[in-house]
Amino acid sequence: MKTKRFLTVSMLILLVLSACKDEGPTKLLFQGHASFRITSKNGTVIYIDPAYGEGYDVPADIILVSHGHFDHYKIDLVTQKKDCTIITNEEAQKGNKYNTFKIKGVKIESVEAYNGSHHRSIGVGYIITVDGIKVYHTGDSSKTDQMETFPGENIDYALIYTAGVPERAAEWAQIIGAKNSIPMHTSSPGILFERSFAERFSVPGRLIMEPNEEIELTGTKK
C-alpha cells in the first residue's frame, strides 16, 4: 500500500511539474501599424487588428478587430484554429452597448473609440485581460469620455493611437494612466512604423516597440 501511495504521489508531482514547464511567458508582438499578437502563458493566441507586418503563421484562438477600415481588418492574413473566435466592432457593439467576452480564460472588454473621422458607432477599443495582465488597444481613437475612468482599471500596457499627433496622444496616455504606454499607428496606412513620431510621444512609462519586436509582459501594478 505504501509503495502504491508513493507512486501515485510521485506521478501527481511529475504531472504538476510538467504542466508548469509547458507554460511560457505572456508575450506581445508588434507587427506594425496597429497590428499586434498576444500569446498567453498556456499558448492562447490573440491577434488585434491584423493588417500589416509578419507573424500571422501562429494559429489564432481569438481575432479582435477594432473597426472595418482596410488598415485594421485583414483577417485572411491570419492562420486560424478550427474554434477561432472572431470579434469585430459589430459583435462588440451588438445591442447598442459595449460588450464583454470571456474566451479560453481571456477577458475582452470593448470600450469607446472615436475621433474626427471615426464615429463612435463604427469602432471600438479593447481591454484584454490575460494571465492577470491588462492590455488596452485604443483602436483608431482620440481622447474619449471613458478614458477618464481608466486610471481605476490599473492597465499594464496601453497601445496608443498616435496618427501623426504624438504630443496630443501623450496627453491621452496621461489620462489613461497605464504602467506602460506604447505608441502605434504612428503615421499613414502602409507605413509599419515611424520612429520620429514615436520619439515625440513623451509620457512616463513610454515603451517604443519596433515592428517584429516581441516582449514579455508583466502584470506588476503601480
CSV table of C-alpha atoms in Angstrom, one decimal:
chain,number,residue,atom,x,y,z
A,1,MET,CA,0.0,0.0,0.0
A,2,LYS,CA,2.8,2.4,0.9
A,3,THR,CA,4.5,1.7,-2.4
A,4,LYS,CA,1.3,2.3,-4.3
A,5,ARG,CA,0.7,5.6,-2.5
A,6,PHE,CA,4.3,6.7,-3.1
A,7,LEU,CA,3.9,6.0,-6.8
A,8,THR,CA,0.6,7.9,-7.0
A,9,VAL,CA,2.0,11.0,-5.2
A,10,SER,CA,5.1,10.9,-7.4
A,11,MET,CA,3.0,10.8,-10.6
A,12,LEU,CA,1.0,13.7,-9.4
A,13,ILE,CA,4.1,15.7,-8.7
A,14,LEU,CA,5.5,14.9,-12.2
A,15,LEU,CA,2.2,16.0,-13.8
A,16,VAL,CA,2.3,19.3,-12.0
A,17,LEU,CA,5.9,19.9,-12.8
A,18,SER,CA,5.3,19.0,-16.5
A,19,ALA,CA,2.3,21.4,-16.6
A,20,CYS,CA,4.4,24.3,-15.1
A,21,LYS,CA,7.2,23.6,-17.5
A,22,ASP,CA,4.9,23.9,-20.5
A,23,GLU,CA,3.8,27.4,-19.5
A,24,GLY,CA,5.9,30.2,-21.0
A,25,PRO,CA,5.8,34.0,-20.5
A,26,THR,CA,3.0,36.2,-21.7
A,27,LYS,CA,4.2,37.8,-24.8
A,28,LEU,CA,3.3,40.8,-27.0
A,29,LEU,CA,4.5,41.0,-30.7
A,30,PHE,CA,4.2,44.3,-32.5
A,31,GLN,CA,3.7,43.5,-36.2
A,32,GLY,CA,3.4,47.1,-37.4
A,33,HIS,CA,1.0,50.0,-37.8
A,34,ALA,CA,-1.8,48.9,-35.3
A,35,SER,CA,-1.3,45.1,-35.6
A,36,PHE,CA,-0.3,43.1,-32.5
A,37,ARG,CA,-0.2,39.5,-31.4
A,38,ILE,CA,-0.6,38.4,-27.7
A,39,THR,CA,0.4,34.9,-26.6
A,40,SER,CA,-0.7,33.7,-23.2
A,41,LYS,CA,1.3,31.5,-20.8
A,42,ASN,CA,-0.6,28.5,-21.9
A,43,GLY,CA,-0.4,29.3,-25.6
A,44,THR,CA,-3.7,31.1,-26.3
A,45,VAL,CA,-3.0,33.4,-29.3
A,46,ILE,CA,-4.8,36.7,-29.8
A,47,TYR,CA,-4.4,38.9,-32.8
A,48,ILE,CA,-5.5,42.6,-32.7
A,49,ASP,CA,-6.3,44.5,-35.9
A,50,PRO,CA,-4.4,42.2,-38.3
A,51,ALA,CA,-3.4,44.1,-41.4
A,52,TYR,CA,0.4,44.6,-41.6
A,53,GLY,CA,3.7,43.0,-40.9
A,54,GLU,CA,4.6,39.4,-40.2
A,55,GLY,CA,3.9,36.7,-37.7
A,56,TYR,CA,0.5,35.6,-38.8
A,57,ASP,CA,1.5,31.9,-39.1
A,58,VAL,CA,0.9,31.1,-35.4
A,59,PRO,CA,-2.7,29.8,-35.3
A,60,ALA,CA,-5.2,32.1,-33.7
A,61,ASP,CA,-7.6,31.4,-30.9
A,62,ILE,CA,-9.0,34.9,-30.9
A,63,ILE,CA,-9.0,37.7,-33.5
A,64,LEU,CA,-10.1,41.2,-32.5
A,65,VAL,CA,-10.9,43.9,-35.0
A,66,SER,CA,-11.5,47.5,-33.8
A,67,HIS,CA,-13.2,48.7,-37.0
A,68,GLY,CA,-13.7,47.9,-40.6
A,69,HIS,CA,-11.0,50.1,-42.3
A,70,PHE,CA,-8.6,48.2,-44.5
A,71,ASP,CA,-5.6,49.0,-42.4
A,72,HIS,CA,-7.1,47.2,-39.4
A,73,TYR,CA,-9.2,44.4,-41.0
A,74,LYS,CA,-7.3,41.7,-42.9
A,75,ILE,CA,-8.4,38.6,-41.2
A,76,ASP,CA,-7.4,36.4,-44.2
A,77,LEU,CA,-3.7,37.0,-43.2
A,78,VAL,CA,-4.2,35.0,-40.0
A,79,THR,CA,-3.9,31.3,-39.7
A,80,GLN,CA,-6.9,30.2,-37.6
A,81,LYS,CA,-7.6,27.3,-35.3
A,82,LYS,CA,-10.9,25.5,-36.1
A,83,ASP,CA,-12.5,27.0,-33.0
A,84,CYS,CA,-11.1,30.5,-33.5
A,85,THR,CA,-13.4,33.3,-32.3
A,86,ILE,CA,-13.5,36.5,-34.4
A,87,ILE,CA,-14.8,39.6,-32.7
A,88,THR,CA,-15.3,42.8,-34.8
A,89,ASN,CA,-16.8,46.1,-33.8
A,90,GLU,CA,-20.2,44.7,-34.9
A,91,GLU,CA,-20.1,41.9,-32.3
A,92,ALA,CA,-18.5,44.2,-29.8
A,93,GLN,CA,-21.3,46.8,-30.2
A,94,LYS,CA,-24.2,44.4,-30.6
A,95,GLY,CA,-27.3,45.7,-28.9
A,96,ASN,CA,-26.0,49.3,-29.0
A,97,LYS,CA,-23.7,48.7,-26.0
A,98,TYR,CA,-20.1,47.8,-25.4
A,99,ASN,CA,-20.0,44.1,-24.8
A,100,THR,CA,-17.6,41.9,-22.7
A,101,PHE,CA,-16.5,38.4,-23.8
A,102,LYS,CA,-14.8,35.6,-21.9
A,103,ILE,CA,-12.9,33.1,-24.2
A,104,LYS,CA,-10.4,30.5,-23.1
A,105,GLY,CA,-9.7,32.3,-19.9
A,106,VAL,CA,-9.2,35.6,-21.6
A,107,LYS,CA,-11.5,38.6,-20.7
A,108,ILE,CA,-12.2,41.0,-23.5
A,109,GLU,CA,-14.0,44.3,-22.8
A,110,SER,CA,-14.9,46.6,-25.7
A,111,VAL,CA,-14.7,50.3,-25.0
A,112,GLU,CA,-15.3,53.6,-26.6
A,113,ALA,CA,-13.2,54.6,-29.7
A,114,TYR,CA,-13.8,57.6,-31.9
A,115,ASN,CA,-12.2,60.7,-33.4
A,116,GLY,CA,-12.9,63.3,-36.0
A,117,SER,CA,-13.0,60.8,-38.8
A,118,HIS,CA,-14.3,57.8,-36.9
A,119,HIS,CA,-17.8,57.9,-35.5
A,120,ARG,CA,-18.3,56.1,-32.2
A,121,SER,CA,-20.9,53.8,-33.7
A,122,ILE,CA,-18.4,52.1,-36.1
A,123,GLY,CA,-15.4,51.3,-33.9
A,124,VAL,CA,-14.2,50.2,-30.5
A,125,GLY,CA,-11.1,49.8,-28.4
A,126,TYR,CA,-10.4,46.6,-26.4
A,127,ILE,CA,-9.2,46.0,-22.8
A,128,ILE,CA,-7.8,42.5,-22.8
A,129,THR,CA,-7.1,40.7,-19.5
A,130,VAL,CA,-4.8,37.7,-20.0
A,131,ASP,CA,-2.8,36.0,-17.3
A,132,GLY,CA,-3.8,38.8,-14.9
A,133,ILE,CA,-2.3,41.4,-17.2
A,134,LYS,CA,-4.4,44.2,-18.7
A,135,VAL,CA,-3.6,45.4,-22.3
A,136,TYR,CA,-5.6,48.2,-23.8
A,137,HIS,CA,-5.7,48.7,-27.5
A,138,THR,CA,-7.3,52.1,-28.3
A,139,GLY,CA,-8.3,51.3,-31.9
A,140,ASP,CA,-8.4,54.5,-34.0
A,141,SER,CA,-9.3,56.8,-31.2
A,142,SER,CA,-8.5,60.2,-29.8
A,143,LYS,CA,-9.5,61.1,-26.2
A,144,THR,CA,-12.8,59.6,-25.2
A,145,ASP,CA,-15.0,60.3,-22.2
A,146,GLN,CA,-14.5,56.8,-21.0
A,147,MET,CA,-10.7,57.3,-20.7
A,148,GLU,CA,-11.3,59.4,-17.7
A,149,THR,CA,-12.3,56.2,-15.8
A,150,PHE,CA,-9.3,54.1,-16.9
A,151,PRO,CA,-6.9,55.0,-14.1
A,152,GLY,CA,-9.1,52.8,-11.9
A,153,GLU,CA,-8.6,49.9,-14.3
A,154,ASN,CA,-4.9,49.5,-13.5
A,155,ILE,CA,-4.0,49.0,-17.1
A,156,ASP,CA,-0.5,47.5,-17.5
A,157,TYR,CA,0.1,48.2,-21.2
A,158,ALA,CA,-1.8,50.8,-23.3
A,159,LEU,CA,-1.3,50.6,-27.1
A,160,ILE,CA,-1.9,54.2,-28.1
A,161,TYR,CA,-3.1,55.5,-31.5
A,162,THR,CA,-0.8,58.5,-32.3
A,163,ALA,CA,-1.6,59.1,-36.0
A,164,GLY,CA,0.9,61.9,-36.6
A,165,VAL,CA,-0.1,63.8,-33.5
A,166,PRO,CA,2.2,62.2,-30.8
A,167,GLU,CA,2.1,65.2,-28.5
A,168,ARG,CA,-1.7,65.0,-28.3
A,169,ALA,CA,-1.6,61.2,-27.9
A,170,ALA,CA,0.8,61.7,-24.9
A,171,GLU,CA,-1.9,63.8,-23.3
A,172,TRP,CA,-4.4,60.9,-23.8
A,173,ALA,CA,-1.9,58.4,-22.4
A,174,GLN,CA,-1.5,60.6,-19.3
A,175,ILE,CA,-5.3,60.4,-18.7
A,176,ILE,CA,-5.3,56.6,-19.2
A,177,GLY,CA,-2.5,56.2,-16.6
A,178,ALA,CA,-1.2,52.8,-17.8
A,179,LYS,CA,2.0,51.5,-16.4
A,180,ASN,CA,3.5,51.3,-19.9
A,181,SER,CA,2.3,53.2,-23.0
A,182,ILE,CA,3.3,52.0,-26.5
A,183,PRO,CA,2.8,54.3,-29.5
A,184,MET,CA,1.2,52.6,-32.5
A,185,HIS,CA,-0.4,53.8,-35.8
A,186,THR,CA,2.3,56.4,-35.8
A,187,SER,CA,1.6,57.5,-39.4
A,188,SER,CA,-0.3,56.8,-42.5
A,189,PRO,CA,-1.6,53.3,-43.5
A,190,GLY,CA,1.1,51.3,-45.4
A,191,ILE,CA,3.9,52.5,-43.2
A,192,LEU,CA,4.6,50.0,-40.4
A,193,PHE,CA,6.3,52.4,-38.0
A,194,GLU,CA,7.6,56.0,-37.9
A,195,ARG,CA,10.2,56.2,-35.2
A,196,SER,CA,10.5,60.0,-35.3
A,197,PHE,CA,6.8,60.3,-34.4
A,198,ALA,CA,7.1,57.6,-31.7
A,199,GLU,CA,10.0,59.5,-30.0
A,200,ARG,CA,7.8,62.7,-29.8
A,201,PHE,CA,5.3,60.6,-27.8
A,202,SER,CA,6.7,61.7,-24.4
A,203,VAL,CA,4.9,60.1,-21.4
A,204,PRO,CA,6.0,58.4,-18.2
A,205,GLY,CA,6.4,54.7,-18.9
A,206,ARG,CA,6.8,55.1,-22.6
A,207,LEU,CA,7.9,51.9,-24.3
A,208,ILE,CA,8.8,52.1,-28.0
A,209,MET,CA,8.5,48.9,-30.0
A,210,GLU,CA,9.8,48.3,-33.5
A,211,PRO,CA,7.9,46.1,-36.0
A,212,ASN,CA,8.6,42.4,-35.4
A,213,GLU,CA,9.8,43.1,-31.9
A,214,GLU,CA,8.3,40.8,-29.2
A,215,ILE,CA,8.4,41.5,-25.4
A,216,GLU,CA,7.5,39.6,-22.3
A,217,LEU,CA,4.6,41.2,-20.4
A,218,THR,CA,4.5,41.6,-16.6
A,219,GLY,CA,1.5,42.4,-14.5
A,220,THR,CA,3.1,44.3,-11.6
A,221,LYS,CA,0.7,47.1,-10.8
A,222,LYS,CA,1.7,50.6,-9.8
